[in-house]
Amino acid sequence: MSIRLKLALILTLGIAGAAAAAGAVFLHLERESLRQAEEEKVRLVLDSVRRMAEEAALGKDPLMLLDYLAFLKKDRPEIQHCRVELGGRWQDVGAVPAEPAGGMVARAVPIPGGSAEVRFSSEVLSRREAAALAATVRLVARATALVFAAGLLVSAGLAWTLTRRIVLIEGALTAIGEGRLGETAPAEGSDEIGRLARGVNAMSARLKELDELKKTFVASVTHELRSPLGAIQSRVSEMASDAAFGPEQRRGLEAIRASASRLEHFVTNLLEAAKIERGKLEFTPKPCRLGPLVEDAALFFAARAKESGIALEAKVAPGLPELRLDPDLLTQVLSNLISNALKFTPAGGAVTVSARTRDDGKALLCSVADSGVGIPADAMARLFTPFERIRNPLKATGTGLGLAISKSIVELHGGSLRAESEPGKGSTFSFSLPLPT
Ligand SMILES: Nc1ncnc2c1ncn2[C@@H]1O[C@H](COP(=O)(O)OP(=O)(O)OP(=O)(O)O)[C@@H](O)[C@H]1O
Ligand SMILES: [Mg+2]
């Protein structure tokens, strides 16, 4: 759940909780005041009985009080029964009713020469109180719902405002994580979020600086290494052909040559990757046919394949159309894919390089399929990451840069490179090159 949604929920719940609590307190107070109002009504009835009894005593007319009580009993539904005690004798006003379901509350009133008693129905009293309370509950519920709706709107607005800058910082961090160094977030305000944005921006600028430094460093170091390496290689070749060296020395020279060659491969790949990273790779496309490039590459590796006991075959569909491509760069891709296939296929296996028009006719499809060790499913995603080498039973050498470079070169041509593999059965690397429409 996003922080924006969480904040909106928390604020809404807070507002709703406060509104509900206020409603509950209000209802409690209202119930209290309703009870007091009912009490007051009972007290007024009893007062009126007392006053009527005093008037009846003054007029020496006890019937007056009895009539009044009969009237009250008829007029007030809450009065169940009344009786008067005069001269030590109780006299009921009307028939004595049966005890009602909710019980009765008997209240005595002292009157001149005796007392009167009025019995109220508890049920009628509490029903009247409940009806008044229900009306208040409805009002409070309506008010709470209104506050809740307003709270929801206010919370959503508040959550959006408060988290807007956090979301922008998150976007900048995601971009930096994806490699878009130098990306910034708006550094507004002097609060913690503003300071966080400024920190992220400073980090992003520093990372960009360091990245530039790294690229320049790698490019210049690899560039500087190439000339002395070339000199070592040519000198070693010269020495190897010198008859003055015996077999022992020749073995030593061969070891130096192999190491220098590995180092040269590494330096070349590193330089190539650095050029791609800095956007400085020379890309000079020209109208070209893919078929001969595929056949030449396969031919180049024929000797190595034979040496490794692998059947290498090139299958080029006839009449492939011409398209604009950089033959040197594409040869580099084919070389890496074929050399990988040979490296990761044991003796007795097969490697097939093929080129054809894609079924939809919109691109040329070139693939290098082998019957080698294959690649585990969980490693497929990192296959094209620089320096990534997947563990497998065949201990082949390499820098782990070939596929990353190949992918960039294919993408430079507007195509895409993908891999399919089944561990133990083999792999197929294929790339497409879009044909002009
Ligand atoms: N055909 C293949 N079969 C099995 N694994 C492969 C195959 N092609 C590539 N891989 C795996 O992918 C990794 C990366 O290949 P990549 O070509 O980038 O590097 P490399 O061949 O190790 O070194 P480099 O090409 O730079 O000399 C390899 O180390 C290997 O583990
Ligand atoms: Mg390789």
CSV table of N, CA, C and O in Angstrom, one decimal, residues 362-429:
chain,number,residue,atom,x,y,z
A,362,LYS,N,9.4,-8.6,-41.9
A,362,LYS,CA,9.8,-7.3,-41.6
A,362,LYS,C,11.2,-7.2,-41.1
A,362,LYS,O,11.7,-6.1,-40.7
A,363,ALA,N,11.9,-8.3,-40.9
A,363,ALA,CA,13.3,-8.3,-40.3
A,363,ALA,C,14.0,-9.5,-40.8
A,363,ALA,O,13.4,-10.5,-41.2
A,364,LEU,N,15.4,-9.4,-40.7
A,364,LEU,CA,16.2,-10.6,-40.9
A,364,LEU,C,16.4,-11.2,-39.5
A,364,LEU,O,16.6,-10.5,-38.5
A,365,LEU,N,16.5,-12.6,-39.5
A,365,LEU,CA,16.7,-13.2,-38.2
A,365,LEU,C,17.9,-14.1,-38.3
A,365,LEU,O,18.1,-14.9,-39.2
A,366,CYS,N,18.8,-13.9,-37.3
A,366,CYS,CA,20.1,-14.6,-37.3
A,366,CYS,C,20.2,-15.3,-36.0
A,366,CYS,O,19.9,-14.7,-34.9
A,367,SER,N,20.5,-16.6,-36.0
A,367,SER,CA,20.6,-17.3,-34.7
A,367,SER,C,21.8,-18.3,-34.7
A,367,SER,O,22.2,-18.8,-35.7
A,368,VAL,N,22.3,-18.4,-33.4
A,368,VAL,CA,23.4,-19.3,-33.2
A,368,VAL,C,22.9,-20.4,-32.2
A,368,VAL,O,22.6,-20.0,-31.0
A,369,ALA,N,22.7,-21.6,-32.7
A,369,ALA,CA,22.1,-22.6,-31.8
A,369,ALA,C,23.2,-23.6,-31.5
A,369,ALA,O,24.0,-24.0,-32.4
A,370,ASP,N,23.3,-24.1,-30.2
A,370,ASP,CA,24.2,-25.1,-29.9
A,370,ASP,C,23.6,-26.2,-29.1
A,370,ASP,O,22.4,-26.0,-28.6
A,371,SER,N,24.3,-27.3,-29.0
A,371,SER,CA,23.7,-28.4,-28.2
A,371,SER,C,24.6,-28.6,-26.9
A,371,SER,O,24.8,-29.7,-26.4
A,372,GLY,N,25.0,-27.4,-26.3
A,372,GLY,CA,25.9,-27.4,-25.2
A,372,GLY,C,25.2,-27.5,-23.8
A,372,GLY,O,24.1,-28.0,-23.7
A,373,VAL,N,25.9,-26.9,-22.8
A,373,VAL,CA,25.5,-27.1,-21.4
A,373,VAL,C,24.2,-26.4,-21.1
A,373,VAL,O,23.6,-26.7,-20.1
A,374,GLY,N,23.9,-25.4,-21.9
A,374,GLY,CA,22.6,-24.6,-21.5
A,374,GLY,C,22.8,-23.6,-20.4
A,374,GLY,O,23.9,-23.6,-19.8
A,375,ILE,N,21.8,-22.9,-20.1
A,375,ILE,CA,21.9,-21.9,-19.1
A,375,ILE,C,20.7,-22.0,-18.1
A,375,ILE,O,19.6,-22.2,-18.5
A,376,PRO,N,20.9,-22.1,-16.8
A,376,PRO,CA,19.8,-22.2,-15.8
A,376,PRO,C,18.8,-21.1,-16.0
A,376,PRO,O,19.2,-19.9,-16.3
A,377,ALA,N,17.5,-21.4,-15.8
A,377,ALA,CA,16.5,-20.4,-16.0
A,377,ALA,C,16.7,-19.2,-15.1
A,377,ALA,O,16.4,-18.0,-15.6
A,378,ASP,N,17.2,-19.3,-13.9
A,378,ASP,CA,17.3,-18.2,-13.0
A,378,ASP,C,18.5,-17.2,-13.4
A,378,ASP,O,18.6,-16.1,-12.9
A,379,ALA,N,19.3,-17.7,-14.4
A,379,ALA,CA,20.5,-16.9,-14.8
A,379,ALA,C,20.1,-16.1,-16.1
A,379,ALA,O,20.9,-15.2,-16.5
A,380,MET,N,19.0,-16.5,-16.7
A,380,MET,CA,18.7,-15.9,-18.0
A,380,MET,C,18.6,-14.4,-18.0
A,380,MET,O,19.0,-13.7,-18.9
A,381,ALA,N,18.0,-13.8,-16.9
A,381,ALA,CA,17.8,-12.4,-16.8
A,381,ALA,C,19.1,-11.6,-16.7
A,381,ALA,O,19.1,-10.5,-17.1
A,382,ARG,N,20.1,-12.2,-16.1
A,382,ARG,CA,21.4,-11.4,-15.9
A,382,ARG,C,22.4,-11.7,-17.0
A,382,ARG,O,23.5,-11.2,-17.0
A,383,LEU,N,22.0,-12.5,-18.0
A,383,LEU,CA,22.9,-12.9,-19.1
A,383,LEU,C,23.6,-11.7,-19.8
A,383,LEU,O,24.8,-11.8,-20.1
A,384,PHE,N,22.8,-10.6,-20.0
A,384,PHE,CA,23.4,-9.5,-20.8
A,384,PHE,C,24.0,-8.4,-19.9
A,384,PHE,O,24.2,-7.3,-20.4
A,385,THR,N,24.1,-8.7,-18.6
A,385,THR,CA,24.7,-7.7,-17.7
A,385,THR,C,26.2,-7.8,-17.8
A,385,THR,O,26.8,-8.9,-17.8
A,386,PRO,N,26.9,-6.6,-18.0
A,386,PRO,CA,28.4,-6.7,-18.1
A,386,PRO,C,29.1,-7.5,-16.9
A,386,PRO,O,28.6,-7.4,-15.8
A,387,PHE,N,30.1,-8.2,-17.3
A,387,PHE,CA,30.9,-9.0,-16.4
A,387,PHE,C,30.2,-10.2,-15.8
A,387,PHE,O,30.7,-10.8,-14.8
A,388,GLU,N,29.0,-10.5,-16.3
A,388,GLU,CA,28.2,-11.6,-15.7
A,388,GLU,C,28.7,-12.9,-16.4
A,388,GLU,O,28.6,-13.0,-17.6
A,389,ARG,N,29.2,-13.8,-15.6
A,389,ARG,CA,29.5,-15.1,-16.2
A,389,ARG,C,28.8,-16.2,-15.4
A,389,ARG,O,28.9,-16.2,-14.2
A,390,ILE,N,28.1,-17.0,-16.1
A,390,ILE,CA,27.3,-18.0,-15.4
A,390,ILE,C,28.1,-19.3,-15.1
A,390,ILE,O,28.8,-19.8,-16.1
A,391,ARG,N,28.0,-19.8,-13.9
A,391,ARG,CA,28.7,-21.0,-13.6
A,391,ARG,C,28.2,-22.2,-14.4
A,391,ARG,O,27.0,-22.4,-14.5
A,392,ASN,N,29.1,-22.9,-15.0
A,392,ASN,CA,28.7,-24.1,-15.7
A,392,ASN,C,29.9,-25.1,-15.7
A,392,ASN,O,31.0,-24.8,-15.3
A,393,PRO,N,29.6,-26.4,-16.0
A,393,PRO,CA,30.7,-27.4,-15.8
A,393,PRO,C,31.9,-27.2,-16.7
A,393,PRO,O,33.0,-27.7,-16.4
A,394,LEU,N,31.7,-26.5,-17.9
A,394,LEU,CA,32.9,-26.3,-18.8
A,394,LEU,C,33.6,-25.0,-18.3
A,394,LEU,O,33.1,-23.9,-18.3
A,395,LYS,N,34.8,-25.2,-17.9
A,395,LYS,CA,35.6,-24.0,-17.4
A,395,LYS,C,36.2,-23.2,-18.5
A,395,LYS,O,37.4,-23.3,-18.8
A,396,ALA,N,35.4,-22.4,-19.1
A,396,ALA,CA,35.9,-21.6,-20.3
A,396,ALA,C,36.3,-20.2,-19.8
A,396,ALA,O,35.8,-19.7,-18.8
A,397,THR,N,37.2,-19.6,-20.5
A,397,THR,CA,37.7,-18.2,-20.0
A,397,THR,C,36.8,-17.2,-20.7
A,397,THR,O,36.1,-17.5,-21.7
A,398,GLY,N,36.9,-16.0,-20.2
A,398,GLY,CA,36.1,-14.9,-20.8
A,398,GLY,C,36.0,-13.7,-19.9
A,398,GLY,O,36.3,-13.9,-18.7
A,399,THR,N,35.5,-12.6,-20.4
A,399,THR,CA,35.4,-11.4,-19.5
A,399,THR,C,34.0,-11.2,-19.1
A,399,THR,O,33.7,-10.4,-18.2
A,400,GLY,N,33.1,-11.8,-19.7
A,400,GLY,CA,31.6,-11.6,-19.4
A,400,GLY,C,31.1,-10.3,-20.0
A,400,GLY,O,30.1,-9.9,-19.6
A,401,LEU,N,31.8,-9.8,-21.0
A,401,LEU,CA,31.4,-8.6,-21.6
A,401,LEU,C,30.8,-8.8,-23.0
A,401,LEU,O,30.1,-8.0,-23.5
A,402,GLY,N,31.1,-10.0,-23.6
A,402,GLY,CA,30.7,-10.2,-25.0
A,402,GLY,C,29.2,-10.0,-25.2
A,402,GLY,O,28.9,-9.3,-26.2
A,403,LEU,N,28.4,-10.6,-24.4
A,403,LEU,CA,26.9,-10.5,-24.7
A,403,LEU,C,26.4,-9.1,-24.5
A,403,LEU,O,25.5,-8.6,-25.2
A,404,ALA,N,27.0,-8.4,-23.5
A,404,ALA,CA,26.5,-7.0,-23.2
A,404,ALA,C,26.9,-6.1,-24.4
A,404,ALA,O,26.1,-5.3,-24.9
A,405,ILE,N,28.1,-6.3,-25.0
A,405,ILE,CA,28.5,-5.6,-26.1
A,405,ILE,C,27.6,-5.9,-27.3
A,405,ILE,O,27.1,-5.1,-28.1
A,406,SER,N,27.4,-7.3,-27.5
A,406,SER,CA,26.6,-7.7,-28.7
A,406,SER,C,25.2,-7.1,-28.6
A,406,SER,O,24.7,-6.7,-29.7
A,407,LYS,N,24.6,-7.1,-27.4
A,407,LYS,CA,23.3,-6.6,-27.3
A,407,LYS,C,23.3,-5.1,-27.7
A,407,LYS,O,22.4,-4.7,-28.5
A,408,SER,N,24.2,-4.3,-27.2
A,408,SER,CA,24.3,-2.9,-27.6
A,408,SER,C,24.4,-2.7,-29.1
A,408,SER,O,23.8,-1.8,-29.7
A,409,ILE,N,25.3,-3.5,-29.7
A,409,ILE,CA,25.5,-3.4,-31.1
A,409,ILE,C,24.2,-3.7,-31.9
A,409,ILE,O,23.8,-3.0,-32.8
A,410,VAL,N,23.6,-4.8,-31.5
A,410,VAL,CA,22.3,-5.2,-32.2
A,410,VAL,C,21.3,-4.0,-32.0
A,410,VAL,O,20.6,-3.6,-33.0
A,411,GLU,N,21.2,-3.5,-30.8
A,411,GLU,CA,20.2,-2.4,-30.6
A,411,GLU,C,20.6,-1.1,-31.4
A,411,GLU,O,19.7,-0.4,-31.8
A,412,LEU,N,21.9,-0.9,-31.6
A,412,LEU,CA,22.3,0.2,-32.4
A,412,LEU,C,21.8,0.1,-33.8
A,412,LEU,O,21.5,1.0,-34.5
A,413,HIS,N,21.6,-1.2,-34.2
A,413,HIS,CA,21.0,-1.5,-35.6
A,413,HIS,C,19.5,-1.4,-35.6
A,413,HIS,O,18.9,-1.8,-36.6
A,414,GLY,N,18.9,-1.2,-34.4
A,414,GLY,CA,17.5,-1.1,-34.3
A,414,GLY,C,16.9,-2.5,-34.1
A,414,GLY,O,15.6,-2.7,-34.2
A,415,GLY,N,17.7,-3.5,-33.8
A,415,GLY,CA,17.2,-4.9,-33.6
A,415,GLY,C,17.2,-5.3,-32.1
A,415,GLY,O,17.4,-4.4,-31.2
A,416,SER,N,17.0,-6.5,-31.9
A,416,SER,CA,17.0,-7.0,-30.5
A,416,SER,C,17.7,-8.4,-30.4
A,416,SER,O,17.5,-9.2,-31.4
A,417,LEU,N,18.4,-8.6,-29.3
A,417,LEU,CA,19.1,-9.9,-29.1
A,417,LEU,C,18.4,-10.7,-28.0
A,417,LEU,O,18.1,-10.1,-26.9
A,418,ARG,N,18.1,-11.9,-28.2
A,418,ARG,CA,17.4,-12.7,-27.1
A,418,ARG,C,18.0,-14.1,-27.0
A,418,ARG,O,18.6,-14.6,-28.0
A,419,ALA,N,17.8,-14.7,-25.9
A,419,ALA,CA,18.4,-16.0,-25.7
A,419,ALA,C,17.3,-17.0,-25.2
A,419,ALA,O,16.4,-16.6,-24.5
A,420,GLU,N,17.4,-18.2,-25.6
A,420,GLU,CA,16.5,-19.3,-25.1
A,420,GLU,C,17.5,-20.4,-24.8
A,420,GLU,O,18.5,-20.7,-25.5
A,421,SER,N,17.2,-21.1,-23.7
A,421,SER,CA,18.1,-22.2,-23.3
A,421,SER,C,17.4,-23.3,-22.5
A,421,SER,O,16.4,-23.0,-21.8
A,422,GLU,N,17.9,-24.4,-22.6
A,422,GLU,CA,17.4,-25.5,-21.8
A,422,GLU,C,18.6,-26.2,-21.2
A,422,GLU,O,19.5,-26.7,-21.9
A,423,PRO,N,18.8,-26.1,-19.8
A,423,PRO,CA,20.0,-26.6,-19.2
A,423,PRO,C,20.2,-28.1,-19.6
A,423,PRO,O,19.3,-28.9,-19.6
A,424,GLY,N,21.4,-28.3,-20.0
A,424,GLY,CA,21.8,-29.7,-20.4
A,424,GLY,C,21.5,-30.0,-21.9
A,424,GLY,O,22.0,-31.0,-22.4
A,425,LYS,N,20.7,-29.2,-22.5
A,425,LYS,CA,20.3,-29.5,-23.9
A,425,LYS,C,20.9,-28.5,-24.9
A,425,LYS,O,21.1,-28.9,-26.1
A,426,GLY,N,21.1,-27.3,-24.5
A,426,GLY,CA,21.7,-26.3,-25.4
A,426,GLY,C,21.0,-25.0,-25.3
A,426,GLY,O,20.0,-24.8,-24.6
A,427,SER,N,21.6,-24.0,-26.1
A,427,SER,CA,21.1,-22.7,-26.1
A,427,SER,C,21.0,-22.1,-27.5
A,427,SER,O,21.7,-22.6,-28.4
A,428,THR,N,20.1,-21.2,-27.7
A,428,THR,CA,20.0,-20.5,-29.0
A,428,THR,C,19.9,-19.0,-28.7
A,428,THR,O,19.1,-18.5,-28.0
A,429,PHE,N,20.9,-18.3,-29.3
A,429,PHE,CA,20.9,-16.8,-29.2
A,429,PHE,C,20.5,-16.3,-30.6
A,429,PHE,O,21.1,-16.7,-31.6
